[in-house]
PDB file of C-alpha atoms in Angstrom:
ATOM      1  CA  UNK R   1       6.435  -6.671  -6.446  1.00 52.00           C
ATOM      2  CA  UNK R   2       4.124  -6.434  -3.022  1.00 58.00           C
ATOM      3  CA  UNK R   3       1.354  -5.331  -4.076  1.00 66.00           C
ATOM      4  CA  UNK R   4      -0.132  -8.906  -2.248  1.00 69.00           C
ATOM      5  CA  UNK R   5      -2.638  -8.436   0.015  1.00 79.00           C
ATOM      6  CA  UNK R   6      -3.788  -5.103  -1.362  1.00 89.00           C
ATOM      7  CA  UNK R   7      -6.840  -3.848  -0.924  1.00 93.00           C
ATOM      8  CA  UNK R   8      -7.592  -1.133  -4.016  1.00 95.00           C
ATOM      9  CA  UNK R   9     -10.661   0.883  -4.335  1.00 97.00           C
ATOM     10  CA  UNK R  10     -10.783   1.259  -8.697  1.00 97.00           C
ATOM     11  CA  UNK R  11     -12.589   4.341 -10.547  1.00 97.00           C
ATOM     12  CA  UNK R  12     -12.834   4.255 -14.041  1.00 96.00           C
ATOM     13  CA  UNK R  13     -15.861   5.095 -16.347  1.00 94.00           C
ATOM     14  CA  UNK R  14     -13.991   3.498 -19.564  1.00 95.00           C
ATOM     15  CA  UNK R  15     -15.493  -0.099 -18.227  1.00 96.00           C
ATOM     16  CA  UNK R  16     -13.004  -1.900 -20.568  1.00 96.00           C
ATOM     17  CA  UNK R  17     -10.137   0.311 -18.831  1.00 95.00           C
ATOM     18  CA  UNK R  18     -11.397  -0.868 -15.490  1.00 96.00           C
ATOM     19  CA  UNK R  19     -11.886  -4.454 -16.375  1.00 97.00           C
ATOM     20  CA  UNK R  20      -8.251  -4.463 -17.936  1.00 97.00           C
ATOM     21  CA  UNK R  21      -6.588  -2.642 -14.627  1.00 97.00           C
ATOM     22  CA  UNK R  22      -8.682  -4.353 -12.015  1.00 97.00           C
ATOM     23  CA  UNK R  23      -7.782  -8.104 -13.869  1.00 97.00           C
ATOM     24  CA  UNK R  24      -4.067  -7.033 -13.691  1.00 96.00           C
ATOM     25  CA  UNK R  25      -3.940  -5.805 -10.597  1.00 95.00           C
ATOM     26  CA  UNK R  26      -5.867  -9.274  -8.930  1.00 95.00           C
ATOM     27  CA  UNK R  27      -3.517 -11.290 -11.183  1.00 94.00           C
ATOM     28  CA  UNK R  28      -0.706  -9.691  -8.891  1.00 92.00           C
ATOM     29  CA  UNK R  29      -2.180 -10.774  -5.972  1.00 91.00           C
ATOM     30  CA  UNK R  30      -4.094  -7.294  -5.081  1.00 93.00           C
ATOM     31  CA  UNK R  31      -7.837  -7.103  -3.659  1.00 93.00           C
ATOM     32  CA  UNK R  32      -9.549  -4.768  -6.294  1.00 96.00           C
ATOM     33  CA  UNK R  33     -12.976  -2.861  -6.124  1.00 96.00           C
ATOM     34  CA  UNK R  34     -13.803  -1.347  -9.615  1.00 98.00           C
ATOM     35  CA  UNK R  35     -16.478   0.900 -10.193  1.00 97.00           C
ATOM     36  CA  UNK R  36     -17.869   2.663 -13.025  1.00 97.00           C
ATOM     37  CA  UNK R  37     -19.949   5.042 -11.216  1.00 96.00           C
ATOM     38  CA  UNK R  38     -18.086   7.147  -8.782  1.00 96.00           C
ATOM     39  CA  UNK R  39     -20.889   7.473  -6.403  1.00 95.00           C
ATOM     40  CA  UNK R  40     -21.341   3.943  -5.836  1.00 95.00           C
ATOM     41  CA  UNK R  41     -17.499   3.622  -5.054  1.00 96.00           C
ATOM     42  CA  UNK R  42     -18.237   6.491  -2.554  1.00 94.00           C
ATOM     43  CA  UNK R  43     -21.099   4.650  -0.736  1.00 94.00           C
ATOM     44  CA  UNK R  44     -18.305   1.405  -0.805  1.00 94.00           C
ATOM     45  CA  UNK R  45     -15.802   3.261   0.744  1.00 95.00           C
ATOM     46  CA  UNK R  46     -17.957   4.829   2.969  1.00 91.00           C
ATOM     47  CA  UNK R  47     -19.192   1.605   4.414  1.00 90.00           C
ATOM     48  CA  UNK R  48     -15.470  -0.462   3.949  1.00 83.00           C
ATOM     49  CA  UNK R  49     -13.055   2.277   4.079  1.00 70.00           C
ATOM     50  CA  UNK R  50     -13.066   4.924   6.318  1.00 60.00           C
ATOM     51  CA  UNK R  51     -10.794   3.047   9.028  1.00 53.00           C
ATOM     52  CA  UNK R  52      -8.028   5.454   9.168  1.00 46.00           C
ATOM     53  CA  UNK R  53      -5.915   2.844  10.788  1.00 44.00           C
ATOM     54  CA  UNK R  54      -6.213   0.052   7.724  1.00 41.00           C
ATOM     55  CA  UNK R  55      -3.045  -1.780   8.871  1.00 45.00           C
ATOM     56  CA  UNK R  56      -4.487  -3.035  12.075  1.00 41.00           C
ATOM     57  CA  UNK R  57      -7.845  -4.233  11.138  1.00 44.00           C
ATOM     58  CA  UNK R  58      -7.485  -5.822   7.761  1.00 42.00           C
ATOM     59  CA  UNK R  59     -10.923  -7.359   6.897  1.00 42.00           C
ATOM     60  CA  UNK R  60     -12.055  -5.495   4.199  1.00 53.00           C
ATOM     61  CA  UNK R  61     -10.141  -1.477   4.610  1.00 86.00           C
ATOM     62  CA  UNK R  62      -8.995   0.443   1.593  1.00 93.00           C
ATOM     63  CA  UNK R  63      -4.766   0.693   1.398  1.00 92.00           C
ATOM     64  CA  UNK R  64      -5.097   2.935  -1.771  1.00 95.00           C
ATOM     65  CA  UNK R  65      -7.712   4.661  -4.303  1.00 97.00           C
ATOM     66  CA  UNK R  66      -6.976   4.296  -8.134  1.00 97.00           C
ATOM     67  CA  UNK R  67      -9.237   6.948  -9.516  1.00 97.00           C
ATOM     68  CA  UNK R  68      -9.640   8.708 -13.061  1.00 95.00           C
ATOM     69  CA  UNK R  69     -10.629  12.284 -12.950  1.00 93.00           C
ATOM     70  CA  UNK R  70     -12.852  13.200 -15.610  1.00 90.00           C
ATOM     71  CA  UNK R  71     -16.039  11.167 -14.690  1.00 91.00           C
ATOM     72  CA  UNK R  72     -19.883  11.336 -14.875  1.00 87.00           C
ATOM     73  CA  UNK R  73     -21.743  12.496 -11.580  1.00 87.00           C
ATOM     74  CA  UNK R  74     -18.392  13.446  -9.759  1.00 93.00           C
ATOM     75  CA  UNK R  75     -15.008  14.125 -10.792  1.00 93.00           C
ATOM     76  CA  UNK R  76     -11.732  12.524  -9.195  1.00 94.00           C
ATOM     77  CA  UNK R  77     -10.916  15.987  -7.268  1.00 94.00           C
ATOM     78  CA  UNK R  78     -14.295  16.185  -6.094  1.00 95.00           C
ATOM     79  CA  UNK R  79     -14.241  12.410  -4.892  1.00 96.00           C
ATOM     80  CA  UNK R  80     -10.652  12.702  -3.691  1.00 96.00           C
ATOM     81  CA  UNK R  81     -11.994  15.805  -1.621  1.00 96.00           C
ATOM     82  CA  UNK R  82     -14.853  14.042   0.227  1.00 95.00           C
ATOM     83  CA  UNK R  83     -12.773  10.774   0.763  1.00 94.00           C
ATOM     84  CA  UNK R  84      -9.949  13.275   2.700  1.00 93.00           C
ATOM     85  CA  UNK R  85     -13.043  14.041   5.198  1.00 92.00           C
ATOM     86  CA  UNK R  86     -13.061  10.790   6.333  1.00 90.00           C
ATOM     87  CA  UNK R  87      -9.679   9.178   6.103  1.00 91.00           C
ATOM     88  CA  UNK R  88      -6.702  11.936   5.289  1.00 90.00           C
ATOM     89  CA  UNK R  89      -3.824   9.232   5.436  1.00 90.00           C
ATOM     90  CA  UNK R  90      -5.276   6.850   2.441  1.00 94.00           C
ATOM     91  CA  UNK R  91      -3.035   7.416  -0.657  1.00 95.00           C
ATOM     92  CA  UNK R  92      -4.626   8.505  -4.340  1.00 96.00           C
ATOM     93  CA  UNK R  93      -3.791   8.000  -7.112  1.00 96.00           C
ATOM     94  CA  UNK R  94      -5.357  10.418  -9.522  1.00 95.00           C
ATOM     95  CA  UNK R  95      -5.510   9.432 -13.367  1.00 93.00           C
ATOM     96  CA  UNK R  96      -6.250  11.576 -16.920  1.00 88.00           C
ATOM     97  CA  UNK R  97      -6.168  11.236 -20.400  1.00 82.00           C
ATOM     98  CA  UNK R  98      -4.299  14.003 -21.164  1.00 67.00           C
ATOM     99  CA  UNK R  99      -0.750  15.029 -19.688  1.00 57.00           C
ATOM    100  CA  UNK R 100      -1.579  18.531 -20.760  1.00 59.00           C
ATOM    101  CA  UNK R 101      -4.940  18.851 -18.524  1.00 51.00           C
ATOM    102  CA  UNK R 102      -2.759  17.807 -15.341  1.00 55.00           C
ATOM    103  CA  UNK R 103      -1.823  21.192 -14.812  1.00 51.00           C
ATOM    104  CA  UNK R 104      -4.097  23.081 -16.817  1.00 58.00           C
ATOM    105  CA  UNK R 105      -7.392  21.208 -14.693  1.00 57.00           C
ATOM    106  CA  UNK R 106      -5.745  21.148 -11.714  1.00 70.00           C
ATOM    107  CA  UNK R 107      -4.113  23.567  -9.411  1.00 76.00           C
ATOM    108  CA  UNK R 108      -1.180  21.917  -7.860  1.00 83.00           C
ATOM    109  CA  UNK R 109      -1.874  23.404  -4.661  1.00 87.00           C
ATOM    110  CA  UNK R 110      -5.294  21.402  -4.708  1.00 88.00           C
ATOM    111  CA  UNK R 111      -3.320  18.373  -5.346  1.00 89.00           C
ATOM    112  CA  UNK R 112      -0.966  19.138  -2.201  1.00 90.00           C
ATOM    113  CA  UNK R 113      -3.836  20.036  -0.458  1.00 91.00           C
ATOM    114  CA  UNK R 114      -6.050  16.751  -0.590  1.00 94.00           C
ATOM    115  CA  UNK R 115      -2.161  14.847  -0.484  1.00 93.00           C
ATOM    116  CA  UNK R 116      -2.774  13.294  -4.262  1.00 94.00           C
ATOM    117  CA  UNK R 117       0.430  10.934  -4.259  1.00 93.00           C
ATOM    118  CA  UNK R 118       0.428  10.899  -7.816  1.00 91.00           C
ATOM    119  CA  UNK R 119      -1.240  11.594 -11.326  1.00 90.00           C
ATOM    120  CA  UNK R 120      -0.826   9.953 -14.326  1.00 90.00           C
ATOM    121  CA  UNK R 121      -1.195  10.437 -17.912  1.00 88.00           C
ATOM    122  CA  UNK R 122      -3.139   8.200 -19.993  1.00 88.00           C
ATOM    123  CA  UNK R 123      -2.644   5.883 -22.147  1.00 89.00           C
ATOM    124  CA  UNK R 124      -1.286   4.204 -18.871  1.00 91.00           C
ATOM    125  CA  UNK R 125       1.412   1.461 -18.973  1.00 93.00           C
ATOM    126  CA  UNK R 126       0.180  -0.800 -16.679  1.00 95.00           C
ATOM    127  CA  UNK R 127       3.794  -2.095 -15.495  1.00 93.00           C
ATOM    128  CA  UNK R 128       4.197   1.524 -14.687  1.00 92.00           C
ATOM    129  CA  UNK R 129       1.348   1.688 -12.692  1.00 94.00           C
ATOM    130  CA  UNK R 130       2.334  -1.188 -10.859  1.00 94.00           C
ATOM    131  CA  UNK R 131       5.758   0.217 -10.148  1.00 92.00           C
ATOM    132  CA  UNK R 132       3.684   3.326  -8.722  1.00 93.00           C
ATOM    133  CA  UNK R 133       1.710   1.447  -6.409  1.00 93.00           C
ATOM    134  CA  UNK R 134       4.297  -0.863  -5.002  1.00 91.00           C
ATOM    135  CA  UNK R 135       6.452   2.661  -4.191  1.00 90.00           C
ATOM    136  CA  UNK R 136       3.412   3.484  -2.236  1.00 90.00           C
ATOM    137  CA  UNK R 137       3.465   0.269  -0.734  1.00 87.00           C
ATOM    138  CA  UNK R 138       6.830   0.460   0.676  1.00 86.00           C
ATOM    139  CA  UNK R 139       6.022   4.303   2.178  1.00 85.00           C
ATOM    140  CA  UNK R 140       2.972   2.420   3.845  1.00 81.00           C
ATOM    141  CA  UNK R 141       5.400  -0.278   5.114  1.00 78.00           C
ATOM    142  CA  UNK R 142       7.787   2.055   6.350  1.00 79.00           C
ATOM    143  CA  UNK R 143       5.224   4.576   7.976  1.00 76.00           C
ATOM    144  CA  UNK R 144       3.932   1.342   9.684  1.00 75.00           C
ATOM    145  CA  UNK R 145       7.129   0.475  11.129  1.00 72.00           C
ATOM    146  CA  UNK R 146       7.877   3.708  12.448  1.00 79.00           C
ATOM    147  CA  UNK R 147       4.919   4.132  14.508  1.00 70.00           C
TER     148      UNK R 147
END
């Protein structure tokens, strides 16, 4: 797995969820940000991730954002929206709790549109979550070696 060396912005307001995913993820070797609150992961990306060009300036840049989209203050569409504004290459990774409200809440064109890479059903396996992100991981890899 490669997700070493990762640097993952985390959105969850199930704190147990978060602690659980973020725990997993550094226990793979990944740099993880959780937050509860989705404004205060806003104002952390806003100050640490808005380098569009992550790869060559590594200090403390977003690769990917894990986010659930039913949340207090903001929800994941409406975050994902004002994070494409400043950086439209950074993947997402949008997250529910129920398969049916994937296509019911969202549009797919929306979900083209703000270049979601993914979104997943809850209860989440987190091995399959993992397999998810490294996939991204390798398109990274590869879109860094082609340019």
């Amino acid at each position: 797995m490669i997700v070493y060396l990762l640097y993952i912005l985390l959105l969850d307001d199930d704190e147990d969820f978060l602690k659980l995913v973020q725990k997993y993820f550094q226990s793979k070797g990944a740099h993880v940000n959780a937050y509860s609150e989705p404004l205060l992961a806003l104002q952390d990306f806003m100050k640490n991730g808005t380098n569009s060009n992550s790869n060559n300036n590594h200090n403390h840049y977003y690769d990917l954002i894990i986010s659930d989209i039913r949340m207090p203050e903001m929800n994941g569409i409406e975050l994902a929206s004002i994070i494409r504004k400043m950086n439209k290459d950074i993947p997402i990774i949008l997250m529910t709790a129920s398969s049916s409200s994937i296509r019911e809440d969202i549009d797919s064109s929306i979900l083209k549109f703000l270049k979601i890479e993914d979104v997943i059903a809850k209860p989440i396996k987190l091995k399959e979550l993992l397999e998810k992100v490294n996939t991204i991981k390798q398109k990274m890899v590869v879109k860094q070696h082609n340019n």
